[in-house]
Amino acid sequence: MKKIAFYGKGGIGKSTTAANVAAALSLQGRQVCQIGCDPKNDSTRLLLGHICRETVLDKVRTSDMDSIKAEDIVHTGYNGITCVEAGGPEPGVGCAGRGIIVALQLLDKLKAVPPVDVTLYDVLGDVVCGGFAMPIREGYAEEIYIISSGELMSLYAANNIAKGIRRFASRGSVRLAGIIGNSRNTPGEKELLKVFAEKLNTHLVAFVPRDRIVNVAENRRQTVLQFAPDCGQADIYKELAETIWNNTELTIPTPLAFEELEELAAQFGSEI
């Protein structure tokens, strides 16, 4: 079984990418589970057709732990994809990272996730704290994809995530599987991401162009694969899914100093 996590700056398109990749993998005949590790609990929205109505932490808050069953927290989405949302604390109360730890431990205890070919963890990545690093630290995910645009703060978050991967790689099998470029149409963006990936000791797995069809599909609470399966953007997600399935280029990253990161962004992004 492939155990994969998507990390990246908040708002960079992790959930959109994860859901479309999950849909593409399932349409290619693979059994897929997507686990959202973000207190917004919106990772599986496009697969379920709605915000998950019962997250793991929702159930923990309202039930006796011994009474919780797998079917209470595991849901079935588009094309049979298994969907789980860790959830989080009420706004302003508690630690969202700790919530992820509780959720993943409960899933393990209940053996809640059925056997699948691919498990995708969609993880908030602005801060790689103990909870948000759990999929890396505890071996839940072994292949880490960082989603980034060519914007400096997105690269900064990606570089920080690479530092976390490097730290935990020495303890186990977790590796950086590559950078997925999610375009923001910044100057020299694809070329910048290629060079950035090389400096991180990895490669640019895919460059996903900005396309309005993604937003239209999201407004219909669907993946592009479901809403417009014959469009060019759907083909890009299908190709990305196949690349991820076959990818064996797993590395220990070599993060950059912030000054080097700034110089790189300025070199490619100074066009007016």
PDB file of C-alpha atoms in Angstrom:
ATOM      1  CA  MET A   1       0.000   0.000   0.000  1.00  0.00           C
ATOM      2  CA  LYS A   2       1.192   3.493  -0.826  1.00  0.00           C
ATOM      3  CA  LYS A   3       1.050   5.923   2.114  1.00  0.00           C
ATOM      4  CA  ILE A   4       1.178   9.486   0.820  1.00  0.00           C
ATOM      5  CA  ALA A   5       0.837  12.937   2.383  1.00  0.00           C
ATOM      6  CA  PHE A   6       0.278  16.301   0.740  1.00  0.00           C
ATOM      7  CA  TYR A   7       1.762  19.265   2.607  1.00  0.00           C
ATOM      8  CA  GLY A   8       1.959  22.937   1.688  1.00  0.00           C
ATOM      9  CA  LYS A   9       1.063  26.484   2.638  1.00  0.00           C
ATOM     10  CA  GLY A  10      -2.523  27.129   3.653  1.00  0.00           C
ATOM     11  CA  GLY A  11      -4.669  28.007   0.638  1.00  0.00           C
ATOM     12  CA  ILE A  12      -2.167  26.634  -1.893  1.00  0.00           C
ATOM     13  CA  GLY A  13      -4.592  23.986  -3.175  1.00  0.00           C
ATOM     14  CA  LYS A  14      -3.711  20.869  -1.165  1.00  0.00           C
ATOM     15  CA  SER A  15      -7.284  19.699  -0.696  1.00  0.00           C
ATOM     16  CA  THR A  16      -8.225  20.385  -4.309  1.00  0.00           C
ATOM     17  CA  THR A  17      -5.168  18.528  -5.534  1.00  0.00           C
ATOM     18  CA  ALA A  18      -5.633  15.642  -3.097  1.00  0.00           C
ATOM     19  CA  ALA A  19      -9.312  15.172  -3.971  1.00  0.00           C
ATOM     20  CA  ASN A  20      -8.693  15.266  -7.723  1.00  0.00           C
ATOM     21  CA  VAL A  21      -5.756  12.861  -7.419  1.00  0.00           C
ATOM     22  CA  ALA A  22      -7.871  10.558  -5.238  1.00  0.00           C
ATOM     23  CA  ALA A  23     -10.657  10.653  -7.833  1.00  0.00           C
ATOM     24  CA  ALA A  24      -8.228   9.934 -10.670  1.00  0.00           C
ATOM     25  CA  LEU A  25      -6.607   7.025  -8.809  1.00  0.00           C
ATOM     26  CA  SER A  26     -10.009   5.513  -8.087  1.00  0.00           C
ATOM     27  CA  LEU A  27     -11.035   5.818 -11.738  1.00  0.00           C
ATOM     28  CA  GLN A  28      -7.811   4.016 -12.632  1.00  0.00           C
ATOM     29  CA  GLY A  29      -9.111   1.055 -10.622  1.00  0.00           C
ATOM     30  CA  ARG A  30      -7.377   1.631  -7.280  1.00  0.00           C
ATOM     31  CA  GLN A  31      -8.902   1.559  -3.823  1.00  0.00           C
ATOM     32  CA  VAL A  32      -8.292   4.943  -2.203  1.00  0.00           C
ATOM     33  CA  CYS A  33      -8.699   6.486   1.246  1.00  0.00           C
ATOM     34  CA  GLN A  34      -8.340  10.229   1.848  1.00  0.00           C
ATOM     35  CA  ILE A  35      -7.810  11.476   5.405  1.00  0.00           C
ATOM     36  CA  GLY A  36      -8.178  15.204   6.022  1.00  0.00           C
ATOM     37  CA  CYS A  37      -5.848  16.483   8.750  1.00  0.00           C
ATOM     38  CA  ASP A  38      -7.030  20.065   8.997  1.00  0.00           C
ATOM     39  CA  PRO A  39      -9.447  21.526  11.566  1.00  0.00           C
ATOM     40  CA  LYS A  40     -11.492  23.109   8.739  1.00  0.00           C
ATOM     41  CA  ASN A  41     -12.543  19.527   7.838  1.00  0.00           C
ATOM     42  CA  ASP A  42     -12.982  20.454   4.168  1.00  0.00           C
ATOM     43  CA  SER A  43     -10.481  18.051   2.590  1.00  0.00           C
ATOM     44  CA  THR A  44     -13.097  15.527   1.479  1.00  0.00           C
ATOM     45  CA  ARG A  45     -15.820  18.037   0.557  1.00  0.00           C
ATOM     46  CA  LEU A  46     -15.405  17.495  -3.187  1.00  0.00           C
ATOM     47  CA  LEU A  47     -15.520  13.714  -2.763  1.00  0.00           C
ATOM     48  CA  LEU A  48     -18.506  13.635  -0.409  1.00  0.00           C
ATOM     49  CA  GLY A  49     -20.380  16.472  -2.132  1.00  0.00           C
ATOM     50  CA  HIS A  50     -20.654  18.316   1.188  1.00  0.00           C
ATOM     51  CA  ILE A  51     -18.619  19.231   4.253  1.00  0.00           C
ATOM     52  CA  CYS A  52     -18.056  16.121   6.343  1.00  0.00           C
ATOM     53  CA  ARG A  53     -20.880  16.099   8.874  1.00  0.00           C
ATOM     54  CA  GLU A  54     -19.143  13.975  11.479  1.00  0.00           C
ATOM     55  CA  THR A  55     -15.402  14.260  11.982  1.00  0.00           C
ATOM     56  CA  VAL A  56     -13.404  12.044  14.318  1.00  0.00           C
ATOM     57  CA  LEU A  57     -13.118  14.820  16.902  1.00  0.00           C
ATOM     58  CA  ASP A  58     -16.838  15.640  16.597  1.00  0.00           C
ATOM     59  CA  LYS A  59     -17.554  12.072  17.660  1.00  0.00           C
ATOM     60  CA  VAL A  60     -14.933  12.134  20.408  1.00  0.00           C
ATOM     61  CA  ARG A  61     -16.482  15.312  21.868  1.00  0.00           C
ATOM     62  CA  THR A  62     -20.039  13.990  21.908  1.00  0.00           C
ATOM     63  CA  SER A  63     -19.616  10.275  22.669  1.00  0.00           C
ATOM     64  CA  ASP A  64     -18.018   7.908  25.089  1.00  0.00           C
ATOM     65  CA  MET A  65     -14.742   6.729  23.478  1.00  0.00           C
ATOM     66  CA  ASP A  66     -15.651   3.067  23.961  1.00  0.00           C
ATOM     67  CA  SER A  67     -18.943   3.515  22.101  1.00  0.00           C
ATOM     68  CA  ILE A  68     -17.442   4.947  18.882  1.00  0.00           C
ATOM     69  CA  LYS A  69     -17.574   2.612  15.898  1.00  0.00           C
ATOM     70  CA  ALA A  70     -15.665   2.766  12.629  1.00  0.00           C
ATOM     71  CA  GLU A  71     -18.829   3.484  10.654  1.00  0.00           C
ATOM     72  CA  ASP A  72     -19.393   6.614  12.759  1.00  0.00           C
ATOM     73  CA  ILE A  73     -16.254   8.313  11.430  1.00  0.00           C
ATOM     74  CA  VAL A  74     -15.539   6.647   8.081  1.00  0.00           C
ATOM     75  CA  HIS A  75     -17.588   7.826   5.096  1.00  0.00           C
ATOM     76  CA  THR A  76     -17.858   6.793   1.452  1.00  0.00           C
ATOM     77  CA  GLY A  77     -17.415   9.381  -1.277  1.00  0.00           C
ATOM     78  CA  TYR A  78     -17.174   9.615  -5.044  1.00  0.00           C
ATOM     79  CA  ASN A  79     -16.496   6.320  -6.816  1.00  0.00           C
ATOM     80  CA  GLY A  80     -16.221   4.449  -3.525  1.00  0.00           C
ATOM     81  CA  ILE A  81     -13.377   6.516  -2.058  1.00  0.00           C
ATOM     82  CA  THR A  82     -13.066   6.110   1.723  1.00  0.00           C
ATOM     83  CA  CYS A  83     -13.184   9.539   3.401  1.00  0.00           C
ATOM     84  CA  VAL A  84     -12.182  10.535   6.930  1.00  0.00           C
ATOM     85  CA  GLU A  85     -11.868  13.985   8.497  1.00  0.00           C
ATOM     86  CA  ALA A  86      -9.855  14.338  11.692  1.00  0.00           C
ATOM     87  CA  GLY A  87     -11.572  17.609  12.513  1.00  0.00           C
ATOM     88  CA  GLY A  88     -10.366  19.969  15.217  1.00  0.00           C
ATOM     89  CA  PRO A  89     -11.302  21.810  18.394  1.00  0.00           C
ATOM     90  CA  GLU A  90     -13.843  24.596  18.574  1.00  0.00           C
ATOM     91  CA  PRO A  91     -12.325  27.878  17.301  1.00  0.00           C
ATOM     92  CA  GLY A  92     -10.183  29.481  19.982  1.00  0.00           C
ATOM     93  CA  VAL A  93     -10.134  26.377  22.166  1.00  0.00           C
ATOM     94  CA  GLY A  94      -7.559  23.597  22.282  1.00  0.00           C
ATOM     95  CA  CYS A  95      -4.804  22.524  19.910  1.00  0.00           C
ATOM     96  CA  ALA A  96      -5.578  21.450  16.352  1.00  0.00           C
ATOM     97  CA  GLY A  97      -2.304  19.540  16.123  1.00  0.00           C
ATOM     98  CA  ARG A  98      -3.225  17.532  19.201  1.00  0.00           C
ATOM     99  CA  GLY A  99      -6.565  16.809  17.540  1.00  0.00           C
ATOM    100  CA  ILE A 100      -4.818  15.107  14.643  1.00  0.00           C
ATOM    101  CA  ILE A 101      -2.893  12.901  17.070  1.00  0.00           C
ATOM    102  CA  VAL A 102      -6.109  11.840  18.838  1.00  0.00           C
ATOM    103  CA  ALA A 103      -7.897  11.200  15.528  1.00  0.00           C
ATOM    104  CA  LEU A 104      -5.181   9.059  13.961  1.00  0.00           C
ATOM    105  CA  GLN A 105      -4.711   7.063  17.150  1.00  0.00           C
ATOM    106  CA  LEU A 106      -8.453   6.343  17.301  1.00  0.00           C
ATOM    107  CA  LEU A 107      -8.503   5.245  13.651  1.00  0.00           C
ATOM    108  CA  ASP A 108      -5.694   2.826  14.474  1.00  0.00           C
ATOM    109  CA  LYS A 109      -7.419   1.513  17.589  1.00  0.00           C
ATOM    110  CA  LEU A 110     -10.658   0.823  15.702  1.00  0.00           C
ATOM    111  CA  LYS A 111      -8.870  -0.480  12.588  1.00  0.00           C
ATOM    112  CA  ALA A 112     -11.393   1.823  10.965  1.00  0.00           C
ATOM    113  CA  VAL A 113      -9.876   2.220   7.496  1.00  0.00           C
ATOM    114  CA  PRO A 114     -10.418  -0.809   5.230  1.00  0.00           C
ATOM    115  CA  PRO A 115      -7.484  -2.181   3.197  1.00  0.00           C
ATOM    116  CA  VAL A 116      -6.766   0.130   0.258  1.00  0.00           C
ATOM    117  CA  ASP A 117      -4.115   0.591  -2.415  1.00  0.00           C
ATOM    118  CA  VAL A 118      -3.418   4.238  -1.536  1.00  0.00           C
ATOM    119  CA  THR A 119      -3.966   6.333   1.580  1.00  0.00           C
ATOM    120  CA  LEU A 120      -3.717  10.103   1.070  1.00  0.00           C
ATOM    121  CA  TYR A 121      -3.201  12.408   4.052  1.00  0.00           C
ATOM    122  CA  ASP A 122      -4.083  16.054   3.372  1.00  0.00           C
ATOM    123  CA  VAL A 123      -2.205  18.020   6.041  1.00  0.00           C
ATOM    124  CA  LEU A 124      -2.070  21.692   7.003  1.00  0.00           C
ATOM    125  CA  GLY A 125       1.524  22.661   6.347  1.00  0.00           C
ATOM    126  CA  ASP A 126       2.191  26.267   7.358  1.00  0.00           C
ATOM    127  CA  VAL A 127       3.602  25.034  10.665  1.00  0.00           C
ATOM    128  CA  VAL A 128       5.072  21.566  11.014  1.00  0.00           C
ATOM    129  CA  CYS A 129       4.379  21.263  14.752  1.00  0.00           C
ATOM    130  CA  GLY A 130       4.140  17.961  16.623  1.00  0.00           C
ATOM    131  CA  GLY A 131       0.533  17.258  15.691  1.00  0.00           C
ATOM    132  CA  PHE A 132       0.693  18.290  12.068  1.00  0.00           C
ATOM    133  CA  ALA A 133       3.990  16.402  11.711  1.00  0.00           C
ATOM    134  CA  MET A 134       2.438  13.199  13.045  1.00  0.00           C
ATOM    135  CA  PRO A 135       1.819  11.613   9.608  1.00  0.00           C
ATOM    136  CA  ILE A 136       5.571  12.073   8.973  1.00  0.00           C
ATOM    137  CA  ARG A 137       6.854  11.366  12.479  1.00  0.00           C
ATOM    138  CA  GLU A 138       4.872   8.205  13.164  1.00  0.00           C
ATOM    139  CA  GLY A 139       5.179   6.663   9.705  1.00  0.00           C
ATOM    140  CA  TYR A 140       1.546   7.062   8.665  1.00  0.00           C
ATOM    141  CA  ALA A 141       2.859   8.559   5.424  1.00  0.00           C
ATOM    142  CA  GLU A 142       6.099   7.559   3.727  1.00  0.00           C
ATOM    143  CA  GLU A 143       5.945   9.567   0.489  1.00  0.00           C
ATOM    144  CA  ILE A 144       5.580  13.313   1.022  1.00  0.00           C
ATOM    145  CA  TYR A 145       4.551  15.669  -1.766  1.00  0.00           C
ATOM    146  CA  ILE A 146       4.885  19.399  -1.177  1.00  0.00           C
ATOM    147  CA  ILE A 147       2.452  21.586  -3.095  1.00  0.00           C
ATOM    148  CA  SER A 148       3.792  25.039  -3.887  1.00  0.00           C
ATOM    149  CA  SER A 149       3.409  27.977  -6.206  1.00  0.00           C
ATOM    150  CA  GLY A 150       6.247  30.298  -7.212  1.00  0.00           C
ATOM    151  CA  GLU A 151       5.291  32.860  -4.548  1.00  0.00           C
ATOM    152  CA  LEU A 152       7.925  33.479  -1.883  1.00  0.00           C
ATOM    153  CA  MET A 153       5.765  32.578   1.125  1.00  0.00           C
ATOM    154  CA  SER A 154       4.648  29.373  -0.536  1.00  0.00           C
ATOM    155  CA  LEU A 155       8.287  28.469  -1.185  1.00  0.00           C
ATOM    156  CA  TYR A 156       9.125  29.431   2.401  1.00  0.00           C
ATOM    157  CA  ALA A 157       6.483  27.039   3.748  1.00  0.00           C
ATOM    158  CA  ALA A 158       7.693  24.312   1.371  1.00  0.00           C
ATOM    159  CA  ASN A 159      11.266  24.795   2.559  1.00  0.00           C
ATOM    160  CA  ASN A 160      10.176  24.533   6.220  1.00  0.00           C
ATOM    161  CA  ILE A 161       8.264  21.338   5.469  1.00  0.00           C
ATOM    162  CA  ALA A 162      11.404  19.951   3.816  1.00  0.00           C
ATOM    163  CA  LYS A 163      13.273  20.637   7.057  1.00  0.00           C
ATOM    164  CA  GLY A 164      10.726  18.540   8.935  1.00  0.00           C
ATOM    165  CA  ILE A 165      10.996  15.695   6.429  1.00  0.00           C
ATOM    166  CA  ARG A 166      14.774  15.749   6.680  1.00  0.00           C
ATOM    167  CA  ARG A 167      14.619  15.553  10.478  1.00  0.00           C
ATOM    168  CA  PHE A 168      12.312  12.536  10.533  1.00  0.00           C
ATOM    169  CA  ALA A 169      13.908  10.761   7.552  1.00  0.00           C
ATOM    170  CA  SER A 170      16.820   9.765   9.773  1.00  0.00           C
ATOM    171  CA  ARG A 171      14.427   7.803  11.994  1.00  0.00           C
ATOM    172  CA  GLY A 172      12.403   5.902   9.429  1.00  0.00           C
ATOM    173  CA  SER A 173      11.305   5.452   5.839  1.00  0.00           C
ATOM    174  CA  VAL A 174       9.668   8.843   5.226  1.00  0.00           C
ATOM    175  CA  ARG A 175      11.013  10.574   2.120  1.00  0.00           C
ATOM    176  CA  LEU A 176      10.297  13.593  -0.055  1.00  0.00           C
ATOM    177  CA  ALA A 177       8.610  12.371  -3.240  1.00  0.00           C
ATOM    178  CA  GLY A 178       8.613  15.686  -5.093  1.00  0.00           C
ATOM    179  CA  ILE A 179       7.168  19.152  -5.589  1.00  0.00           C
ATOM    180  CA  ILE A 180       3.765  19.629  -7.198  1.00  0.00           C
ATOM    181  CA  GLY A 181       3.517  23.091  -8.725  1.00  0.00           C
ATOM    182  CA  ASN A 182       0.073  24.675  -8.405  1.00  0.00           C
ATOM    183  CA  SER A 183       0.256  27.711 -10.626  1.00  0.00           C
ATOM    184  CA  ARG A 184      -0.513  31.253  -9.504  1.00  0.00           C
ATOM    185  CA  ASN A 185       0.678  32.652 -12.855  1.00  0.00           C
ATOM    186  CA  THR A 186       3.697  34.407 -11.350  1.00  0.00           C
ATOM    187  CA  PRO A 187       6.655  35.303 -13.625  1.00  0.00           C
ATOM    188  CA  GLY A 188       8.960  32.370 -14.434  1.00  0.00           C
ATOM    189  CA  GLU A 189       6.972  30.174 -12.072  1.00  0.00           C
ATOM    190  CA  LYS A 190       7.544  26.753 -13.612  1.00  0.00           C
ATOM    191  CA  GLU A 191      11.264  27.362 -14.141  1.00  0.00           C
ATOM    192  CA  LEU A 192      11.595  28.662 -10.562  1.00  0.00           C
ATOM    193  CA  LEU A 193       9.908  25.563  -9.153  1.00  0.00           C
ATOM    194  CA  LYS A 194      12.177  23.310 -11.203  1.00  0.00           C
ATOM    195  CA  VAL A 195      15.295  24.979  -9.816  1.00  0.00           C
ATOM    196  CA  PHE A 196      13.845  25.057  -6.293  1.00  0.00           C
ATOM    197  CA  ALA A 197      13.107  21.323  -6.500  1.00  0.00           C
ATOM    198  CA  GLU A 198      16.631  20.574  -7.693  1.00  0.00           C
ATOM    199  CA  LYS A 199      18.125  22.553  -4.815  1.00  0.00           C
ATOM    200  CA  LEU A 200      15.915  20.571  -2.407  1.00  0.00           C
ATOM    201  CA  ASN A 201      17.333  17.343  -3.886  1.00  0.00           C
ATOM    202  CA  THR A 202      14.036  16.373  -5.469  1.00  0.00           C
ATOM    203  CA  HIS A 203      12.128  16.995  -8.712  1.00  0.00           C
ATOM    204  CA  LEU A 204       9.094  18.860  -9.996  1.00  0.00           C
ATOM    205  CA  VAL A 205       6.539  16.070 -10.296  1.00  0.00           C
ATOM    206  CA  ALA A 206       3.921  18.153 -12.101  1.00  0.00           C
ATOM    207  CA  PHE A 207       2.979  21.725 -12.866  1.00  0.00           C
ATOM    208  CA  VAL A 208      -0.780  22.236 -12.631  1.00  0.00           C
ATOM    209  CA  PRO A 209      -1.893  25.303 -14.617  1.00  0.00           C
ATOM    210  CA  ARG A 210      -4.479  27.706 -13.268  1.00  0.00           C
ATOM    211  CA  ASP A 211      -7.852  26.934 -14.856  1.00  0.00           C
ATOM    212  CA  ARG A 212     -11.288  28.350 -14.052  1.00  0.00           C
ATOM    213  CA  ILE A 213     -12.859  24.899 -14.439  1.00  0.00           C
ATOM    214  CA  VAL A 214     -11.367  23.980 -11.046  1.00  0.00           C
ATOM    215  CA  ASN A 215     -13.300  26.790  -9.328  1.00  0.00           C
ATOM    216  CA  VAL A 216     -16.496  26.002 -11.224  1.00  0.00           C
ATOM    217  CA  ALA A 217     -16.270  22.343 -10.186  1.00  0.00           C
ATOM    218  CA  GLU A 218     -15.587  23.329  -6.563  1.00  0.00           C
ATOM    219  CA  ASN A 219     -18.653  25.576  -6.550  1.00  0.00           C
ATOM    220  CA  ARG A 220     -20.627  22.473  -7.586  1.00  0.00           C
ATOM    221  CA  ARG A 221     -18.962  20.518  -4.732  1.00  0.00           C
ATOM    222  CA  GLN A 222     -17.282  18.170  -7.205  1.00  0.00           C
ATOM    223  CA  THR A 223     -13.826  17.279  -8.402  1.00  0.00           C
ATOM    224  CA  VAL A 224     -12.881  18.195 -11.958  1.00  0.00           C
ATOM    225  CA  LEU A 225     -12.823  14.452 -12.684  1.00  0.00           C
ATOM    226  CA  GLN A 226     -16.514  14.225 -11.822  1.00  0.00           C
ATOM    227  CA  PHE A 227     -17.708  17.585 -13.124  1.00  0.00           C
ATOM    228  CA  ALA A 228     -15.832  17.732 -16.446  1.00  0.00           C
ATOM    229  CA  PRO A 229     -14.087  14.372 -16.974  1.00  0.00           C
ATOM    230  CA  ASP A 230     -13.150  15.087 -20.599  1.00  0.00           C
ATOM    231  CA  CYS A 231     -11.533  18.498 -20.113  1.00  0.00           C
ATOM    232  CA  GLY A 232      -7.806  19.186 -20.296  1.00  0.00           C
ATOM    233  CA  GLN A 233      -7.504  19.884 -16.566  1.00  0.00           C
ATOM    234  CA  ALA A 234      -8.961  16.446 -15.807  1.00  0.00           C
ATOM    235  CA  ASP A 235      -6.257  14.929 -18.005  1.00  0.00           C
ATOM    236  CA  ILE A 236      -3.600  16.762 -15.975  1.00  0.00           C
ATOM    237  CA  TYR A 237      -4.911  15.282 -12.727  1.00  0.00           C
ATOM    238  CA  LYS A 238      -5.080  11.817 -14.321  1.00  0.00           C
ATOM    239  CA  GLU A 239      -1.458  12.125 -15.430  1.00  0.00           C
ATOM    240  CA  LEU A 240      -0.430  13.359 -11.985  1.00  0.00           C
ATOM    241  CA  ALA A 241      -2.174  10.417 -10.328  1.00  0.00           C
ATOM    242  CA  GLU A 242      -0.370   7.960 -12.593  1.00  0.00           C
ATOM    243  CA  THR A 243       2.951   9.700 -11.937  1.00  0.00           C
ATOM    244  CA  ILE A 244       2.383   9.456  -8.179  1.00  0.00           C
ATOM    245  CA  TRP A 245       1.480   5.784  -8.448  1.00  0.00           C
ATOM    246  CA  ASN A 246       4.674   4.981 -10.365  1.00  0.00           C
ATOM    247  CA  ASN A 247       7.041   7.410  -8.622  1.00  0.00           C
ATOM    248  CA  THR A 248      10.141   5.819  -7.087  1.00  0.00           C
ATOM    249  CA  GLU A 249      12.301   8.980  -6.880  1.00  0.00           C
ATOM    250  CA  LEU A 250      12.220   9.367  -3.097  1.00  0.00           C
ATOM    251  CA  THR A 251      14.891  11.490  -1.437  1.00  0.00           C
ATOM    252  CA  ILE A 252      16.064  13.127   1.770  1.00  0.00           C
ATOM    253  CA  PRO A 253      15.693  16.863   1.133  1.00  0.00           C
ATOM    254  CA  THR A 254      18.386  19.516   1.427  1.00  0.00           C
ATOM    255  CA  PRO A 255      16.569  22.688   2.586  1.00  0.00           C
ATOM    256  CA  LEU A 256      17.811  26.143   1.624  1.00  0.00           C
ATOM    257  CA  ALA A 257      18.838  29.032   3.844  1.00  0.00           C
ATOM    258  CA  PHE A 258      16.216  31.773   3.775  1.00  0.00           C
ATOM    259  CA  GLU A 259      18.627  34.196   2.074  1.00  0.00           C
ATOM    260  CA  GLU A 260      19.161  31.703  -0.739  1.00  0.00           C
ATOM    261  CA  LEU A 261      15.426  31.263  -1.048  1.00  0.00           C
ATOM    262  CA  GLU A 262      14.931  35.030  -1.347  1.00  0.00           C
ATOM    263  CA  GLU A 263      17.624  35.286  -4.002  1.00  0.00           C
ATOM    264  CA  LEU A 264      16.039  32.460  -5.978  1.00  0.00           C
ATOM    265  CA  ALA A 265      12.590  34.059  -5.873  1.00  0.00           C
ATOM    266  CA  ALA A 266      14.038  37.429  -6.899  1.00  0.00           C
ATOM    267  CA  GLN A 267      15.991  35.869  -9.771  1.00  0.00           C
ATOM    268  CA  PHE A 268      12.864  34.441 -11.409  1.00  0.00           C
ATOM    269  CA  GLY A 269      10.178  36.767 -10.094  1.00  0.00           C
ATOM    270  CA  SER A 270      11.452  40.259 -10.847  1.00  0.00           C
ATOM    271  CA  GLU A 271       9.679  40.673 -14.178  1.00  0.00           C
ATOM    272  CA  ILE A 272       7.086  43.470 -14.155  1.00  0.00           C
TER     273      ILE A 272
END
